[in-house]
XYZ file of C-alpha atoms in Angstrom:
579
model
C 6.781 19.041 44.691
C 9.716 21.352 45.141
C 9.300 25.106 45.000
C 11.690 27.060 42.816
C 13.027 29.939 44.907
C 16.220 30.525 43.034
C 17.603 30.787 39.588
C 20.604 28.917 38.338
C 21.849 31.830 36.313
C 21.951 34.316 39.173
C 23.560 31.633 41.333
C 26.418 31.200 38.899
C 26.903 34.956 38.395
C 27.193 35.549 42.167
C 29.759 32.783 42.437
C 31.780 34.351 39.648
C 31.789 37.768 41.390
C 33.143 36.181 44.542
C 36.178 34.967 42.616
C 37.026 38.417 41.276
C 37.037 39.967 44.776
C 40.118 38.076 45.965
C 42.407 38.941 43.079
C 44.020 41.949 45.095
C 45.781 39.586 47.503
C 47.958 38.067 44.796
C 46.695 34.566 45.383
C 43.365 32.863 44.924
C 41.366 31.093 47.598
C 39.142 28.343 46.144
C 35.921 29.446 47.796
C 33.427 28.061 45.312
C 32.883 24.924 43.269
C 33.397 24.945 39.498
C 30.427 26.432 37.652
C 29.405 23.182 35.970
C 29.426 21.358 39.295
C 27.451 24.138 40.953
C 24.963 24.175 38.100
C 24.567 20.410 38.243
C 23.972 20.457 41.988
C 21.474 23.259 41.610
C 19.506 21.407 38.919
C 19.656 18.120 40.777
C 17.701 19.613 43.650
C 14.606 19.598 41.458
C 12.208 16.699 41.382
C 11.226 14.691 38.294
C 9.545 16.812 35.631
C 6.157 15.154 35.724
C 5.938 15.647 39.495
C 5.301 19.356 38.882
C 2.110 18.777 36.897
C -1.124 19.862 38.523
C -3.460 17.174 37.208
C -6.619 18.427 38.816
C -9.441 18.485 36.257
C -7.218 18.082 33.230
C -6.080 15.272 30.887
C -2.728 17.055 30.555
C 0.234 14.807 29.847
C 3.883 15.753 29.493
C 5.594 13.988 26.583
C 8.895 13.928 24.770
C 9.688 13.209 21.165
C 11.802 10.138 20.574
C 12.459 8.079 17.425
C 10.806 4.688 17.637
C 14.124 2.980 16.964
C 15.586 4.587 20.106
C 12.494 4.039 22.207
C 12.447 0.261 21.758
C 16.116 -0.072 22.809
C 15.106 0.495 26.452
C 18.400 2.174 27.354
C 19.160 5.350 29.305
C 16.928 7.470 27.038
C 14.052 5.082 27.700
C 14.514 5.106 31.489
C 14.898 8.905 31.555
C 11.682 9.263 29.606
C 9.736 6.893 31.840
C 10.724 8.688 35.029
C 10.084 12.218 33.774
C 7.286 12.010 31.217
C 3.793 10.594 30.854
C 4.042 9.875 27.148
C 6.362 9.383 24.199
C 5.743 11.028 20.846
C 6.753 8.998 17.782
C 5.645 11.666 15.325
C 7.736 11.313 12.160
C 9.039 7.817 12.880
C 6.815 6.138 10.312
C 5.477 7.151 6.904
C 4.480 5.304 3.725
C 8.008 5.624 2.344
C 10.093 4.300 5.226
C 7.746 1.392 5.938
C 7.511 0.244 2.320
C 8.615 -3.317 1.602
C 10.044 -4.677 -1.637
C 6.746 -6.337 -2.540
C 4.891 -3.017 -2.284
C 3.189 -3.718 1.042
C 3.887 -1.933 4.320
C 5.868 -3.164 7.292
C 3.926 -2.278 10.439
C 6.073 -4.376 12.765
C 7.952 -1.317 14.031
C 4.741 0.375 15.106
C 3.424 -2.815 16.656
C 6.643 -3.332 18.631
C 6.672 0.271 19.881
C 3.033 -0.041 20.975
C 3.817 -3.209 22.913
C 6.870 -1.675 24.601
C 4.851 1.394 25.626
C 1.993 -0.714 26.972
C 4.341 -2.898 29.029
C 6.135 0.182 30.411
C 2.882 1.925 31.290
C 3.656 4.994 29.179
C 1.249 6.558 26.713
C 2.338 6.458 23.063
C 1.304 9.054 20.484
C 1.141 7.316 17.142
C 2.109 9.952 14.608
C 0.783 10.897 11.162
C -1.918 8.964 9.347
C -2.671 11.242 6.390
C -0.443 13.908 4.874
C 0.390 15.350 1.491
C 4.087 14.893 2.267
C 6.198 11.741 2.487
C 3.972 9.883 0.048
C 4.511 7.233 -2.652
C 3.644 9.791 -5.295
C 5.146 8.038 -8.324
C 3.350 4.825 -7.409
C 0.043 6.596 -6.781
C 0.221 8.439 -10.103
C 0.902 5.180 -11.904
C -2.277 3.696 -10.457
C -4.389 6.196 -12.359
C -2.470 6.335 -15.620
C -4.831 6.186 -18.590
C -4.983 2.985 -20.577
C -3.497 3.533 -24.030
C -4.642 1.079 -26.662
C -2.284 1.459 -29.655
C -3.187 1.463 -33.327
C -3.836 -2.065 -34.517
C -4.563 -3.276 -38.022
C -7.681 -5.404 -38.194
C -8.805 -7.574 -41.054
C -12.331 -8.237 -42.082
C -14.765 -8.175 -44.971
C -12.931 -10.872 -46.915
C -14.172 -11.969 -50.304
C -13.417 -15.599 -51.033
C -15.226 -18.189 -53.022
C -15.725 -21.070 -50.653
C -19.495 -20.647 -50.607
C -19.752 -20.394 -54.389
C -20.568 -23.284 -56.624
C -17.892 -24.485 -58.957
C -18.403 -22.873 -62.327
C -20.067 -19.775 -60.850
C -19.070 -16.503 -62.524
C -18.845 -12.817 -61.665
C -19.608 -9.885 -63.980
C -16.592 -8.141 -65.521
C -15.960 -4.426 -66.031
C -15.120 -4.843 -69.742
C -16.242 -8.293 -70.722
C -14.226 -11.463 -70.582
C -14.430 -14.772 -68.770
C -14.020 -15.946 -65.175
C -15.173 -18.918 -63.195
C -14.964 -20.404 -59.703
C -12.642 -23.393 -59.846
C -10.655 -25.564 -57.452
C -7.270 -24.139 -56.451
C -4.889 -25.629 -58.985
C -2.307 -26.042 -56.233
C -4.829 -27.554 -53.814
C -4.021 -25.021 -51.107
C -7.153 -23.022 -50.472
C -10.251 -24.703 -51.730
C -12.070 -22.640 -54.322
C -10.604 -19.686 -56.192
C -11.641 -17.440 -59.090
C -9.945 -17.973 -62.439
C -9.527 -14.947 -64.732
C -9.200 -16.127 -68.319
C -7.130 -13.877 -70.599
C -9.037 -10.701 -69.739
C -8.414 -7.572 -71.817
C -8.274 -4.695 -69.317
C -11.266 -6.105 -67.538
C -11.780 -7.070 -63.873
C -14.381 -9.058 -61.967
C -16.875 -6.973 -59.982
C -17.759 -7.762 -56.360
C -20.394 -6.447 -53.972
C -18.778 -5.526 -50.666
C -20.729 -5.142 -47.404
C -18.475 -3.313 -44.932
C -18.194 -4.194 -41.247
C -21.052 -2.870 -39.165
C -20.148 0.452 -37.605
C -17.443 1.208 -40.168
C -17.474 3.211 -43.352
C -15.133 3.136 -46.324
C -13.188 6.075 -44.901
C -12.245 3.936 -41.869
C -10.487 1.368 -44.025
C -6.750 1.425 -44.597
C -6.500 -0.776 -47.657
C -7.188 -4.024 -49.445
C -5.067 -7.116 -50.065
C -5.486 -9.874 -52.630
C -3.914 -13.293 -53.207
C -2.886 -13.895 -56.802
C -1.361 -16.720 -58.854
C -0.237 -15.075 -62.113
C 0.208 -16.719 -65.479
C 0.219 -13.591 -67.664
C -0.380 -9.834 -67.481
C 2.316 -8.546 -65.175
C 2.647 -5.263 -67.055
C 0.015 -3.654 -69.265
C -0.861 -0.154 -68.072
C -0.699 -1.248 -64.445
C -3.036 -2.422 -61.721
C -6.359 -0.710 -61.157
C -9.002 -0.352 -58.434
C -12.571 0.353 -59.433
C -15.122 1.577 -56.878
C -18.712 2.030 -58.045
C -17.573 2.766 -61.593
C -14.688 5.106 -60.679
C -11.269 3.806 -61.713
C -8.211 4.542 -59.561
C -4.658 4.173 -60.788
C -2.038 3.658 -58.109
C 1.228 3.572 -60.037
C 2.101 -0.085 -59.821
C 1.832 -3.158 -62.000
C 1.978 -6.796 -61.026
C 5.701 -6.913 -61.691
C 6.227 -4.259 -59.022
C 4.749 -6.721 -56.511
C 7.129 -9.452 -57.643
C 4.922 -11.253 -60.136
C 6.145 -12.481 -63.521
C 4.523 -14.126 -66.490
C 4.333 -17.909 -66.394
C 5.263 -17.888 -62.696
C 2.087 -19.658 -61.647
C 2.936 -19.365 -57.953
C 0.608 -18.063 -55.266
C 1.602 -14.873 -53.487
C -0.662 -14.726 -50.479
C -1.506 -11.085 -49.785
C 0.773 -10.349 -52.712
C -1.226 -7.334 -53.868
C -1.760 -4.573 -51.291
C -3.319 -1.177 -51.982
C -3.286 1.464 -49.259
C -6.296 3.752 -48.706
C -5.926 7.319 -47.388
C -8.285 10.218 -47.045
C -8.799 12.644 -49.888
C -6.251 15.442 -49.770
C -3.767 13.542 -47.632
C -1.145 14.227 -50.296
C -2.848 16.245 -52.982
C -4.151 19.033 -50.754
C -0.618 20.379 -50.432
C 0.187 19.794 -54.062
C 1.979 16.520 -53.431
C 1.856 13.339 -55.413
C 0.073 10.274 -54.155
C 2.714 7.561 -53.520
C 2.702 4.429 -55.617
C 0.515 1.706 -54.129
C -1.841 4.263 -52.560
C -5.195 5.788 -53.504
C -7.027 8.692 -51.914
C -10.623 7.793 -51.107
C -12.788 10.703 -52.290
C -14.897 12.500 -49.707
C -17.937 11.491 -51.735
C -17.166 7.840 -50.979
C -15.756 7.963 -47.430
C -19.143 7.412 -45.755
C -20.142 4.353 -47.810
C -21.212 1.386 -45.716
C -21.169 -0.867 -48.756
C -19.578 -0.852 -52.180
C -21.905 -2.088 -54.869
C -19.101 -2.703 -57.347
C -15.498 -3.236 -56.326
C -12.742 -4.476 -58.635
C -9.003 -5.020 -58.372
C -6.931 -6.361 -61.231
C -4.248 -5.923 -63.898
C -5.098 -3.560 -66.782
C -3.290 -5.776 -69.254
C -4.429 -6.922 -72.657
C -3.948 -10.480 -71.445
C -4.519 -10.860 -67.726
C -4.563 -14.549 -66.993
C -4.513 -15.466 -63.295
C -6.190 -17.010 -60.254
C -7.283 -14.707 -57.405
C -8.530 -15.324 -53.882
C -9.118 -13.649 -50.518
C -9.748 -9.981 -51.252
C -9.450 -8.678 -47.691
C -10.248 -5.153 -46.565
C -8.264 -3.865 -43.591
C -8.815 -1.060 -41.109
C -6.971 0.347 -38.131
C -8.465 0.320 -34.683
C -8.036 3.925 -33.629
C -5.727 4.508 -30.669
C -7.692 4.882 -27.458
C -6.680 6.986 -24.480
C -8.975 5.769 -21.741
C -8.888 7.975 -18.654
C -10.119 6.600 -15.371
C -13.260 8.325 -14.194
C -13.245 10.522 -11.067
C -15.225 7.793 -9.328
C -12.646 5.154 -10.259
C -9.798 7.346 -9.015
C -11.600 8.013 -5.745
C -12.092 4.283 -5.221
C -8.410 3.573 -5.939
C -7.131 6.133 -3.457
C -9.635 5.188 -0.793
C -8.183 1.681 -0.932
C -4.641 3.063 -0.730
C -5.628 5.084 2.337
C -7.110 1.971 3.894
C -3.860 0.060 3.412
C -1.782 2.667 5.259
C -4.156 4.153 7.824
C -5.846 0.884 8.659
C -2.518 -0.913 8.977
C -0.964 1.724 11.225
C -3.939 2.097 13.528
C -4.368 -1.641 13.895
C -0.644 -2.054 14.610
C -1.179 0.241 17.596
C -3.829 -1.985 19.147
C -2.663 -3.622 22.384
C -4.593 -5.540 25.033
C -3.010 -3.518 27.841
C -3.027 -0.039 26.383
C -3.665 0.729 22.734
C -2.370 3.762 20.855
C -5.305 6.146 20.749
C -3.912 9.555 19.815
C -3.052 10.085 16.146
C -2.499 13.009 13.818
C -5.200 12.084 11.359
C -4.389 15.022 9.046
C -0.904 16.512 9.138
C 0.146 19.959 7.942
C -2.867 20.746 5.736
C -1.570 24.337 5.347
C 1.813 23.196 4.011
C 2.462 24.381 0.438
C 5.572 22.260 -0.121
C 5.667 20.504 -3.485
C 8.297 17.904 -4.272
C 8.580 14.379 -5.642
C 6.943 12.968 -2.503
C 3.987 15.362 -2.416
C 0.585 13.882 -3.171
C -2.642 15.877 -2.950
C -5.345 13.506 -1.776
C -7.909 16.291 -2.066
C -7.568 16.356 -5.867
C -9.164 12.917 -6.038
C -11.223 12.628 -2.857
C -12.332 16.251 -2.505
C -11.299 19.108 -0.231
C -13.494 17.797 2.554
C -13.805 14.241 1.280
C -10.185 13.229 1.776
C -10.233 14.186 5.454
C -13.615 12.560 6.022
C -12.382 9.390 4.336
C -9.252 9.289 6.498
C -11.276 9.847 9.674
C -13.741 7.114 8.783
C -11.015 4.586 7.955
C -9.201 5.232 11.231
C -12.298 4.938 13.408
C -13.726 1.943 11.516
C -10.440 0.059 11.902
C -10.820 -0.229 15.677
C -14.557 0.073 16.198
C -14.848 -3.679 16.790
C -12.003 -3.869 19.318
C -13.327 -1.306 21.749
C -10.754 1.418 21.100
C -11.911 5.032 21.051
C -9.422 7.097 19.037
C -8.434 10.701 19.685
C -7.797 12.217 16.280
C -5.948 15.511 15.854
C -5.263 17.819 12.970
C -1.607 18.791 13.294
C 0.194 21.802 11.905
C 3.831 22.819 12.154
C 4.251 26.472 13.100
C 7.560 28.280 13.186
C 8.097 31.372 15.297
C 7.700 33.831 12.439
C 4.698 32.197 10.818
C 1.489 34.156 11.051
C 0.241 32.002 13.896
C -3.055 33.779 14.385
C -3.906 33.532 10.691
C -2.818 29.899 10.611
C -5.115 29.151 13.551
C -8.031 30.738 11.677
C -7.317 28.599 8.611
C -7.017 25.404 10.624
C -10.269 26.084 12.440
C -12.034 26.787 9.134
C -10.747 23.520 7.667
C -11.921 21.475 10.629
C -15.328 23.134 10.520
C -15.613 22.222 6.829
C -14.525 18.612 7.403
C -17.068 18.246 10.189
C -19.790 19.819 8.051
C -21.300 16.407 7.311
C -22.156 16.062 11.021
C -20.517 12.626 10.940
C -16.790 13.237 10.806
C -15.170 14.302 14.048
C -11.783 15.862 14.798
C -11.018 15.648 18.511
C -8.404 18.343 18.703
C -5.562 20.480 17.404
C -1.910 19.508 17.665
C 0.470 22.420 17.120
C 4.074 21.468 16.375
C 5.769 24.587 17.698
C 9.297 25.623 16.815
C 9.884 28.663 19.016
C 12.703 31.201 18.925
C 13.728 33.729 21.539
C 14.843 36.907 19.809
C 17.406 39.228 21.389
C 15.678 42.017 19.483
C 13.215 43.304 22.081
C 10.638 44.406 19.501
C 10.701 41.073 17.722
C 10.457 39.217 20.992
C 7.442 41.227 22.066
C 5.780 40.241 18.798
C 6.699 36.601 19.383
C 4.993 36.585 22.733
C 1.903 38.306 21.340
C 1.573 35.679 18.591
C 1.802 32.844 21.123
C -0.941 34.367 23.241
C -3.207 34.966 20.236
C -2.677 31.401 19.005
C -3.796 29.849 22.273
C -6.661 32.310 22.668
C -8.124 31.277 19.295
C -7.663 27.566 19.837
C -9.225 27.845 23.292
C -12.532 28.932 21.744
C -12.927 25.838 19.546
C -14.106 23.581 22.359
C -11.625 20.939 21.227
C -8.587 19.363 22.808
C -5.374 21.306 22.235
C -1.945 19.799 22.267
C 1.497 21.359 21.716
C 4.129 19.004 20.376
C 7.657 19.113 18.999
C 8.135 22.136 21.240
C 11.668 23.434 20.800
C 13.580 26.564 21.751
C 16.358 28.381 19.949
C 17.937 31.812 20.411
C 18.683 34.319 17.675
C 20.772 37.456 17.825
C 19.600 40.924 16.804
C 20.572 40.172 13.193
C 18.311 37.145 13.050
C 21.113 34.558 13.213
C 20.646 31.472 15.361
C 23.139 31.023 18.192
C 24.611 27.550 18.768
C 24.080 26.236 22.275
C 27.820 26.145 22.938
C 28.017 29.849 22.009
C 25.132 31.039 24.157
C 25.835 33.245 27.133
C 24.250 32.499 30.479
C 21.978 35.488 29.898
C 20.897 34.001 26.547
C 19.985 30.742 28.222
C 18.179 32.517 31.043
C 16.060 34.441 28.532
C 15.339 31.290 26.535
C 14.131 29.268 29.506
C 11.960 32.178 30.575
C 10.378 32.225 27.126
C 9.822 28.459 27.270
C 8.099 28.922 30.615
C 6.028 31.752 29.127
C 4.790 29.559 26.256
C 3.806 26.709 28.553
C 2.125 29.057 31.018
C 0.176 30.789 28.254
C -1.047 27.370 27.147
C -2.177 26.544 30.701
C -3.664 30.019 31.086
C -5.793 30.145 27.910
C -6.720 26.543 27.127
C -9.567 25.279 29.341
C -8.413 22.691 31.865
C -10.460 19.850 30.408
C -9.082 20.586 26.905
C -5.387 20.593 27.859
C -4.242 17.384 26.205
C -0.594 18.091 26.923
C 2.786 19.344 25.782
C 5.513 17.353 24.091
C 9.081 18.658 23.821
C 10.900 17.984 20.570
C 13.876 16.097 22.000
C 15.424 15.268 25.345
C 19.138 15.828 24.716
C 21.183 18.507 23.002
C 24.412 18.420 21.010
C 27.351 20.763 21.468
C 27.028 22.051 17.917
C 23.240 22.211 17.864
C 20.919 25.177 18.263
C 18.087 23.755 20.353
C 18.074 23.992 24.114
C 16.884 20.756 25.690
C 16.401 19.548 29.294
C 19.398 17.192 29.242
C 22.898 17.217 27.833
C 24.085 14.452 25.552
C 25.315 12.629 28.692
C 21.882 12.934 30.308
C 22.915 15.553 32.815
C 20.210 18.116 33.463
C 20.585 21.376 31.581
C 19.116 24.802 32.219
C 16.067 24.017 30.092
C 15.060 21.480 32.726
C 14.294 24.426 34.985
C 12.484 26.244 32.184
C 10.095 23.331 31.707
C 9.417 23.155 35.432
C 8.618 26.867 35.496
C 6.235 26.305 32.597
C 4.441 23.529 34.441
C 3.897 25.654 37.542
C 0.950 27.954 37.022
C 1.411 31.648 37.618
């Protein structure tokens, strides 16, 4: 490897001073090359990035983030990655939303293609997120566990007809008079009951209510009638066990008329309501309605029930006295066990599909972020909390089991990480404590296993010296705590920005050479602290967030948009070389 004995920034500054020294002679001698050419030549003296890695006793791999769509193109980005990095990080390329097909299934072809391309190129591929509260099909998931609402439905039952009666059979009357079972004079419905010129008298029936129901459950009674006379009188009446109920209507109100002699099927309908429905507030019971007294609401049978016209000359045929009730609306919630089963299956669809798409005969995708950003408190329309239905520990254990079971029969041993995004001013030490506590809880069943921690690190160099000192302290404390877990530790999405003393980010095209020099030194510091504190055999690697920068962006990267090396190239090399 090449040894860095110079610094591009000091090189450029010296060249600039040489120019100013010749201004007294009134003309300028071109003694040096343009700064960009000099910088390019200086950077080009370095070897490929991965050549600076000391691989002795460590699984360390240098990776770069790249969208899957760009990776599979195999263009200049692809070739630059292959020559400088061990691995490509697809974190964020796939989630349940952007892989969803119209039919509700997932399209794993993108992942499968990327895995094949990586295997053929001999580069390691990091698969990305398998379980997260963010980027989820929340509306769809919530619909899966919506309660079943069964609306109010009117049921009929307990019908009194006369088909089983003998012709000529009679029923007792409330006030004397004649009736008899006879054939339907119109020949429509078999046997019916003829009321013969009754004087305010009605036939009495014994009513056995439907098992499980009481009179208070019923909503009313209907009756077929073929009227010859008695449409007025003092109105229709209902009699229940000797108690007479008026309901403000006569037969004429239901459309009957004397001498009509036409069947009106269900022509008489009386509505039942609970006692006090209207009268408790001083209201009047509507016509066609009776309030069932509380003393009668629990009856399972009515020994004497009558319905008829209180006329001095009620002459008619009746049939099919039918009692109705409403099936009460039901709001059936799914049980916790049912919900857990539903969401376990949904996890299987996504996690199982993604992991299996990464299987390749040459080199399968092994490293995945099994749980992503468990400390994230973001709540939006795509947030779904698996833990609410599978348990605080259960959801992680379920995800781990699904991932490992998916490939257990194809000889693939997965490396599963819990990943957490940390920004420079997050309480990194506290976040590390929380992550470690979560993993300990998930592994409390002595079955589930998390292989390591993946920290997505967005770093910022502050031009405020006090802030910057704090930044460096937090980085050191973060790695110190993670080093004691005995697990693999990976840094990914590593990026570098610069902020001024007022806390404002500086665009790369506005940065001074001193700003860039400080930033690459901080990048080197972060990488060296990682190599210093994390045990060699637990150093899984570092992945930078992106390879190229934009003129209006804020992140310093190792290449320009034209794939010329930038100053951050040197910063990464310095970070790879141990102190």
